[in-house]
Amino acid sequence: MIEFLKDLSLLKRIAIGIILGILCGIFLPHWTFITIFGSLFVDALKAIAPILVFVLILASISQHNSDNKSYLKPVITLYLTATLFASVVAVFASFLFPVKIALQQTSTQQAAPQSINEVLNTILTNIVQNPLQAMIEGNYLAVLFWSALIGFALRLASPAVKKATQEIAQAITLVVQLIIAFAPLGIFGLVFQSVATTGLKGLLQYGQLLLLLVGSMFFVALVVYPIMVFFLIRENPYPLVFYCLKNSAIPAFFTRSSAANIPINMLLAKNMGLTESAYSISLPLGATINMGGAAITISTMTLAAVHTLDMQVSPVLTLILCILSALSACGASGIAGGSLLLIPLACSLFGISNDIAIQVVGVGFIIGVVQDAIETAVNSSSDILFTAAAEFRDLRINNQDIHLKERLSK
C-alpha cells in the first residue's frame, strides 16, 4: 500500500485524503483525534511561510542585477485590476439575482473598521511592524518591506555572504517540500473536521446567498480571469487556469489560508520554470493585495443587506461600492476577521446602521465554512496564475516560445 501511494501524484493522494475524510466524518464523527492531522499541517505551513518569504526575497534581492527581470509592475497591475473586476461582477450579479436574508442579532468579538482611512492606516502601520513580530503574526507586508531592505543592504556584502543566503533559501525550500509531502494527511484531517462538526444544516437557510457568492466567484475564476490572461499570452488560457486551480485552489480551499498556500504556490512557480527573483516577491504580495474573492464577499453581502431593507441604489453609488470594495479587499489581510469585518465599512456607504451591518457579518460567519474556503481558493490560485501570465507575456513580447505544455506537464 505504501509503495502504491508513493507512485501516485500528490494530487491523487490528496483526492484519496478528501474521500477518506468525508467517509470518516460521516460514519466516524466521534474519532476527533483525526483533526490533529489537519491542525498540524496548517500550523506547519503557516509557521514556515513567513520564514520562506523572508529568506527568498532577501536572497533574491541581494543577488539581483539590472539584467534580472522582476515583472513586478505588470503583476501588481493585474492584481488590482482583477480585484476591481471581481467587485464589478459581484455587483452585477447581486442586481440580476437579488437576495434577501433573514437578519438576526449575531455578536462578534472584533470591532469592524469604520472608515477607509482606518483601513489605509492599518496597512501603513503594518508595513513598519517589527520584522520578528511580523513573521510570528504572518504580516506579509512587513515581511516584504524588511526583507527587501535587508536584501538591498546585502548587495554590498561579499560573494561568500550572498552564497550563504542562497544556500539558506534552498534549505528552507527543502523543508517546505517536506511539509507539503504530508498534504494528503493534513487535508484528510481538515475534511474530517469540516464534515464531522459543521455538516450542511447550518447552510440551508442561507442557500441562495451562498449560491450567489459561489456563482460569482466561479464566474470570475473561469471567465473573467481567463480573458485577462488571454490578452496577455495570446494563447488558450484554460490549460494554465486549470493547472493553477487544480494544484493551488484545491489545497487553498481546505487550508482556508492564503498564507499557508504561499509555499505551495512557490513550488508550482518553480515547477513551471518561472523566475525566482520575480515570484518570491509577487506571490506573497498577491496574498496581501490580490483579493478578488474578498471583494466579491464584501459587495455581495452589502447588497444583500440593501435588498433586505428595500433600499434604492443609484448608479453612482454602485460605482463607488465597486471601488470601495476593491480597495477594502486589498486591506482585508491586514485586519482581524478578513473580508467579513469590512462589510460594515461598505454598508456605511448606504447609510445602513452598524447594528444591522454586524448582523450581516454574523450571517457571513455562518456560511463562512464554504464562503471563506472558496474565497481563499480564488484568491490564492490567481496569485500564481497572474504571476505566470506576466512572465509569459514578457516572453511573447520578446518573440520567445512560452512552451506552455512542457511547463504544465512538470
Coordinates of C-alpha atoms in Angstrom, one line a residue:
M1 CA 0.0 0.0 0.0
I2 CA 2.8 2.4 0.9
E3 CA 4.6 1.7 -2.5
F4 CA 1.2 2.2 -4.3
L5 CA 0.7 5.6 -2.6
K6 CA 4.3 6.7 -3.3
D7 CA 3.8 6.0 -7.1
L8 CA 0.7 8.3 -7.1
S9 CA 0.9 12.0 -7.8
L10 CA 0.4 14.4 -4.9
L11 CA -3.0 15.5 -6.3
K12 CA -4.2 11.9 -6.4
R13 CA -3.1 11.3 -2.9
I14 CA -4.9 14.5 -1.8
A15 CA -8.0 13.2 -3.5
I16 CA -7.8 10.0 -1.5
G17 CA -7.4 12.0 1.6
I18 CA -10.5 14.0 0.8
I19 CA -12.6 10.9 0.2
L20 CA -11.4 9.3 3.4
G21 CA -12.0 12.5 5.3
I22 CA -15.6 12.6 4.1
L23 CA -16.3 9.0 4.9
C24 CA -14.8 9.2 8.4
G25 CA -16.6 12.4 9.0
I26 CA -20.0 10.8 8.1
F27 CA -19.6 7.4 9.7
L28 CA -17.0 8.0 12.5
P29 CA -17.6 11.6 13.7
H30 CA -16.5 10.7 17.2
W31 CA -12.9 10.0 16.1
T32 CA -12.0 13.5 16.9
F33 CA -8.3 12.7 17.2
I34 CA -8.2 12.8 13.4
T35 CA -8.5 16.6 13.4
I36 CA -4.9 16.9 14.8
F37 CA -3.6 16.0 11.4
G38 CA -5.3 19.0 9.8
S39 CA -4.2 21.3 12.6
L40 CA -0.6 20.3 12.4
F41 CA -0.4 20.6 8.6
V42 CA -1.9 24.1 8.5
D43 CA 0.1 25.3 11.5
A44 CA 3.3 24.0 9.9
L45 CA 2.6 25.8 6.7
K46 CA 1.7 29.0 8.5
A47 CA 4.9 28.7 10.5
I48 CA 7.3 28.1 7.6
A49 CA 5.7 30.5 5.1
P50 CA 6.9 33.8 6.7
I51 CA 10.4 32.4 7.0
L52 CA 10.4 31.2 3.4
V53 CA 9.2 34.5 2.1
F54 CA 11.7 36.5 4.2
V55 CA 14.7 34.4 3.2
L56 CA 13.7 34.0 -0.5
I57 CA 13.2 37.8 -1.0
L58 CA 16.3 38.6 0.9
A59 CA 18.4 36.2 -1.2
S60 CA 16.8 37.2 -4.5
I61 CA 17.3 41.0 -4.0
S62 CA 20.9 40.6 -2.6
Q63 CA 21.9 38.8 -5.8
H64 CA 19.7 40.9 -8.1
N65 CA 21.3 42.8 -11.0
S66 CA 19.8 45.1 -13.6
D67 CA 19.6 42.2 -16.1
N68 CA 17.2 40.2 -14.0
K69 CA 13.5 40.6 -14.7
S70 CA 11.1 41.2 -11.8
Y71 CA 7.8 41.6 -13.6
L72 CA 6.5 43.4 -10.5
K73 CA 4.8 46.3 -12.2
P74 CA 2.6 44.2 -14.6
V75 CA 1.8 41.7 -11.8
I76 CA 0.6 44.5 -9.4
T77 CA -1.5 45.9 -12.2
L78 CA -3.1 42.5 -12.8
Y79 CA -3.8 42.1 -9.0
L80 CA -5.5 45.5 -8.7
T81 CA -7.4 45.2 -12.0
A82 CA -8.6 41.7 -11.1
T83 CA -9.8 42.7 -7.7
L84 CA -11.8 45.6 -9.2
F85 CA -13.3 43.4 -11.9
A86 CA -14.3 40.9 -9.3
S87 CA -16.2 43.6 -7.4
V88 CA -18.0 44.7 -10.5
V89 CA -19.1 41.1 -11.3
A90 CA -20.4 40.7 -7.7
V91 CA -22.4 44.0 -8.0
F92 CA -24.0 43.0 -11.4
A93 CA -24.8 39.5 -10.1
S94 CA -26.4 40.9 -7.0
F95 CA -28.7 43.1 -9.1
L96 CA -29.5 40.3 -11.6
F97 CA -30.3 37.9 -8.8
P98 CA -31.2 40.0 -5.7
V99 CA -31.1 38.0 -2.5
K100 CA -32.7 38.9 0.8
I101 CA -31.6 37.4 4.1
A102 CA -33.3 36.9 7.4
L103 CA -31.2 39.1 9.7
Q104 CA -30.8 38.1 13.3
Q105 CA -28.6 39.6 16.0
T106 CA -25.3 37.8 16.0
S107 CA -22.4 39.3 18.0
T108 CA -18.8 39.3 17.0
Q109 CA -15.8 39.6 19.2
Q110 CA -13.9 42.1 17.0
A111 CA -14.5 45.7 16.0
A112 CA -15.0 46.5 12.4
P113 CA -13.2 49.4 10.7
Q114 CA -15.4 52.5 10.4
S115 CA -13.7 54.3 7.5
I116 CA -11.4 53.8 4.5
N117 CA -8.8 55.9 6.4
E118 CA -8.7 53.4 9.1
V119 CA -8.1 50.6 6.6
L120 CA -5.3 52.5 4.9
N121 CA -3.8 53.5 8.3
T122 CA -3.8 49.8 9.3
I123 CA -1.9 48.9 6.1
L124 CA 0.7 51.6 6.5
T125 CA 1.2 50.7 10.2
N126 CA 1.6 47.0 9.4
I127 CA 4.3 47.8 6.9
V128 CA 6.8 49.0 9.6
Q129 CA 5.9 46.4 12.2
N130 CA 8.8 44.7 14.0
P131 CA 10.1 42.1 11.5
L132 CA 10.3 39.3 14.0
Q133 CA 6.8 40.0 15.2
A134 CA 5.6 40.3 11.6
M135 CA 6.9 36.7 10.9
I136 CA 5.2 35.4 14.0
E137 CA 1.9 37.1 13.2
G138 CA 2.1 36.4 9.4
N139 CA 2.1 40.1 8.5
Y140 CA 3.4 39.8 4.9
L141 CA 3.5 43.5 4.2
A142 CA 6.1 44.0 6.9
V143 CA 7.9 40.8 5.9
L144 CA 8.2 42.1 2.3
F145 CA 9.3 45.5 3.5
W146 CA 12.1 44.4 5.8
S147 CA 13.4 41.5 3.7
A148 CA 13.6 43.9 0.7
L149 CA 15.5 46.5 2.8
I150 CA 18.0 43.9 4.2
G151 CA 18.3 42.4 0.7
F152 CA 19.3 45.7 -0.7
A153 CA 21.8 46.2 2.1
L154 CA 23.3 42.8 1.4
R155 CA 24.0 43.7 -2.2
L156 CA 27.2 45.3 -0.8
A157 CA 28.2 42.1 1.0
S158 CA 30.9 39.7 -0.1
P159 CA 30.2 36.9 -2.5
A160 CA 30.5 34.4 0.3
V161 CA 27.7 36.0 2.3
K162 CA 25.5 36.1 -0.8
K163 CA 26.2 32.5 -1.5
A164 CA 25.3 31.6 2.1
T165 CA 21.9 33.4 1.9
Q166 CA 21.2 31.5 -1.3
E167 CA 22.0 28.2 0.4
I168 CA 19.8 29.0 3.3
A169 CA 17.0 29.8 1.0
Q170 CA 17.5 26.4 -0.7
A171 CA 17.4 24.7 2.7
I172 CA 14.2 26.4 3.7
T173 CA 12.7 25.3 0.3
L174 CA 13.5 21.7 1.1
V175 CA 11.8 22.0 4.4
V176 CA 8.7 23.3 2.7
Q177 CA 8.7 20.5 0.2
L178 CA 8.9 18.0 3.1
I179 CA 5.8 19.7 4.8
I180 CA 3.9 19.7 1.5
A181 CA 4.5 15.9 1.2
F182 CA 2.2 15.5 4.2
A183 CA -0.6 17.4 2.5
P184 CA -2.8 14.3 1.9
L185 CA -2.8 13.5 5.6
G186 CA -3.4 17.1 6.6
I187 CA -6.3 17.6 4.2
F188 CA -7.7 14.3 5.4
G189 CA -7.9 15.8 8.9
L190 CA -9.3 19.1 7.7
V191 CA -12.1 17.5 5.6
F192 CA -13.0 15.2 8.5
Q193 CA -13.2 18.2 10.9
S194 CA -15.5 20.1 8.5
V195 CA -17.8 17.2 7.8
A196 CA -18.0 16.0 11.4
T197 CA -18.6 19.3 13.1
T198 CA -20.4 21.5 10.6
G199 CA -22.2 19.5 8.0
L200 CA -24.7 21.3 5.8
K201 CA -27.6 22.0 8.2
G202 CA -26.4 25.5 9.1
L203 CA -26.1 26.5 5.5
L204 CA -29.5 25.5 4.2
Q205 CA -31.3 28.7 5.3
Y206 CA -28.7 30.8 3.5
G207 CA -28.5 28.6 0.4
Q208 CA -29.5 31.4 -2.1
L209 CA -26.9 33.8 -0.7
L210 CA -24.2 31.2 -0.7
L211 CA -25.1 30.2 -4.3
L212 CA -24.8 33.8 -5.4
L213 CA -21.4 34.2 -3.7
V214 CA -20.1 30.9 -5.1
G215 CA -21.5 31.5 -8.5
S216 CA -19.9 35.0 -8.7
M217 CA -16.5 33.5 -7.6
F218 CA -16.7 30.7 -10.2
F219 CA -17.6 33.2 -12.9
V220 CA -14.6 35.3 -12.0
A221 CA -12.2 32.4 -11.8
L222 CA -13.5 30.6 -15.0
V223 CA -14.4 33.6 -17.3
V224 CA -13.0 36.9 -16.2
Y225 CA -9.5 35.8 -15.2
P226 CA -9.0 33.6 -18.3
I227 CA -10.0 36.6 -20.5
M228 CA -7.4 38.7 -18.8
V229 CA -4.7 36.0 -19.2
F230 CA -5.6 35.6 -22.9
F231 CA -4.9 39.2 -23.6
L232 CA -1.5 38.8 -22.0
I233 CA -0.3 35.5 -23.5
R234 CA -2.4 35.4 -26.7
E235 CA -2.9 31.6 -26.3
N236 CA -5.7 29.5 -24.9
P237 CA -5.6 30.4 -21.2
Y238 CA -7.5 27.4 -19.9
P239 CA -4.6 24.9 -19.6
L240 CA -2.8 27.4 -17.3
V241 CA -6.1 28.4 -15.5
F242 CA -7.0 24.7 -14.8
Y243 CA -3.4 23.9 -13.8
C244 CA -3.5 26.7 -11.2
L245 CA -7.0 25.7 -10.0
K246 CA -6.0 22.1 -9.7
N247 CA -2.7 22.5 -7.9
S248 CA -3.3 25.7 -5.9
A249 CA -7.0 26.2 -5.4
I250 CA -7.7 22.7 -4.0
P251 CA -5.1 23.0 -1.2
A252 CA -6.2 26.6 -0.5
F253 CA -9.8 25.5 -0.3
F254 CA -9.1 23.1 2.6
T255 CA -6.5 25.2 4.4
R256 CA -8.6 28.4 4.1
S257 CA -5.4 30.4 4.4
S258 CA -3.6 32.3 1.7
A259 CA -0.6 32.5 3.9
A260 CA -0.5 28.7 4.2
N261 CA -0.7 28.4 0.5
I262 CA 2.3 30.6 -0.3
P263 CA 4.8 27.7 -0.1
I264 CA 2.6 25.6 -2.4
N265 CA 2.4 28.4 -5.0
M266 CA 6.1 28.9 -4.8
L267 CA 6.7 25.2 -5.5
L268 CA 4.3 25.5 -8.5
A269 CA 6.2 28.5 -9.8
K270 CA 9.5 26.7 -9.5
N271 CA 8.0 23.7 -11.4
M272 CA 6.8 26.0 -14.2
G273 CA 10.3 27.4 -14.5
L274 CA 9.4 31.0 -13.5
T275 CA 12.0 33.5 -12.4
E276 CA 12.6 33.1 -8.7
S277 CA 13.5 36.7 -8.1
A278 CA 10.1 37.6 -9.5
Y279 CA 7.8 35.1 -7.9
S280 CA 9.4 35.2 -4.5
I281 CA 8.1 38.8 -4.3
S282 CA 4.9 38.7 -6.3
L283 CA 3.4 35.6 -4.6
P284 CA 3.5 36.9 -1.0
L285 CA 2.4 40.3 -2.3
G286 CA -0.6 38.6 -4.0
A287 CA -1.6 37.0 -0.7
T288 CA -1.9 40.6 0.5
I289 CA -3.4 42.6 -2.3
N290 CA -4.9 40.2 -4.8
M291 CA -8.3 39.8 -3.1
G292 CA -10.9 39.2 -5.8
G293 CA -12.8 36.7 -3.6
A294 CA -12.8 39.2 -0.7
A295 CA -14.2 41.9 -3.0
I296 CA -17.0 39.6 -4.1
T297 CA -17.8 38.8 -0.5
I298 CA -17.9 42.5 0.6
S299 CA -20.0 43.6 -2.4
T300 CA -22.5 40.7 -2.3
M301 CA -23.1 40.8 1.4
T302 CA -23.5 44.5 1.4
L303 CA -26.1 44.5 -1.4
A304 CA -27.9 41.6 0.3
A305 CA -28.5 44.0 3.2
V306 CA -29.5 46.7 0.8
H307 CA -32.1 44.4 -0.9
T308 CA -33.3 43.1 2.5
L309 CA -34.0 46.7 3.6
D310 CA -35.7 47.5 0.2
M311 CA -33.3 50.4 -0.4
Q312 CA -33.0 52.2 -3.8
V313 CA -29.4 52.5 -5.1
S314 CA -28.2 55.0 -7.6
P315 CA -25.7 54.0 -10.4
V316 CA -23.1 56.4 -9.0
L317 CA -23.3 54.8 -5.5
T318 CA -23.0 51.4 -7.1
L319 CA -19.8 52.5 -8.9
I320 CA -18.4 53.8 -5.6
L321 CA -19.3 50.5 -3.9
C322 CA -17.2 48.7 -6.6
I323 CA -14.2 50.9 -5.9
L324 CA -14.6 50.8 -2.2
S325 CA -15.0 47.0 -2.1
A326 CA -11.8 46.6 -4.2
L327 CA -9.8 49.0 -2.0
S328 CA -11.1 47.4 1.2
A329 CA -10.4 43.9 -0.1
C330 CA -6.8 44.8 -0.7
G331 CA -6.5 45.7 3.0
A332 CA -8.5 42.7 4.2
S333 CA -5.4 40.7 5.1
G334 CA -4.2 43.4 7.5
I335 CA -7.4 43.4 9.5
A336 CA -8.5 40.8 12.0
G337 CA -11.5 38.9 10.7
G338 CA -10.6 39.5 7.0
S339 CA -13.2 40.4 4.4
L340 CA -16.3 39.8 6.7
L341 CA -15.4 42.6 9.1
L342 CA -15.1 45.0 6.2
I343 CA -18.8 44.6 5.4
P344 CA -19.8 47.4 7.9
L345 CA -17.5 49.8 6.1
A346 CA -19.3 49.1 2.8
C347 CA -22.7 49.2 4.5
S348 CA -22.0 52.7 5.8
L349 CA -21.9 53.9 2.2
F350 CA -25.6 53.3 2.1
G351 CA -26.4 54.7 5.5
I352 CA -27.0 51.2 7.0
S353 CA -26.6 51.3 10.7
N354 CA -23.7 49.4 12.3
D355 CA -26.1 47.2 14.3
I356 CA -27.6 45.8 11.1
A357 CA -24.2 45.6 9.4
I358 CA -22.9 43.5 12.2
Q359 CA -25.9 41.1 11.8
V360 CA -24.8 40.7 8.2
V361 CA -21.3 39.9 9.4
G362 CA -22.9 37.3 11.6
V363 CA -24.6 35.7 8.6
G364 CA -21.2 35.7 6.9
F365 CA -19.7 33.7 9.8
I366 CA -22.5 31.1 9.5
I367 CA -21.8 30.4 5.8
G368 CA -18.1 31.1 6.2
V369 CA -17.1 27.4 6.2
V370 CA -17.9 27.4 2.4
Q371 CA -17.6 31.1 1.5
D372 CA -14.2 31.5 3.1
A373 CA -12.8 28.3 1.6
I374 CA -13.8 29.2 -2.0
E375 CA -12.8 32.8 -1.5
T376 CA -9.3 31.7 -0.4
A377 CA -9.1 29.3 -3.4
V378 CA -10.0 32.0 -5.8
N379 CA -7.5 34.5 -4.3
S380 CA -4.6 32.1 -3.9
S381 CA -4.8 30.3 -7.3
S382 CA -5.0 33.7 -9.1
D383 CA -1.7 34.7 -7.4
I384 CA 0.2 32.0 -9.3
L385 CA -2.0 32.5 -12.4
F386 CA -1.2 36.2 -12.8
T387 CA 2.5 35.7 -11.8
A388 CA 2.9 33.2 -14.6
A389 CA 0.9 35.2 -17.1
A390 CA 3.0 38.3 -16.5
E391 CA 6.2 36.4 -17.2
F392 CA 4.7 34.6 -20.2
R393 CA 3.6 38.0 -21.6
D394 CA 7.2 39.2 -21.5
L395 CA 8.4 36.1 -23.4
R396 CA 5.7 36.6 -26.0
I397 CA 6.6 40.3 -26.5
N398 CA 10.3 39.3 -27.0
N399 CA 9.2 36.6 -29.5
Q400 CA 10.2 33.7 -27.3
D401 CA 8.3 30.5 -27.1
I402 CA 6.4 30.0 -23.8
H403 CA 6.5 26.2 -24.1
L404 CA 3.3 26.2 -22.0
K405 CA 2.6 22.4 -22.4
E406 CA 6.1 21.5 -21.3
R407 CA 5.9 23.8 -18.3
L408 CA 2.5 22.5 -17.2
S409 CA 3.5 18.8 -17.6
K410 CA 6.1 19.0 -14.8

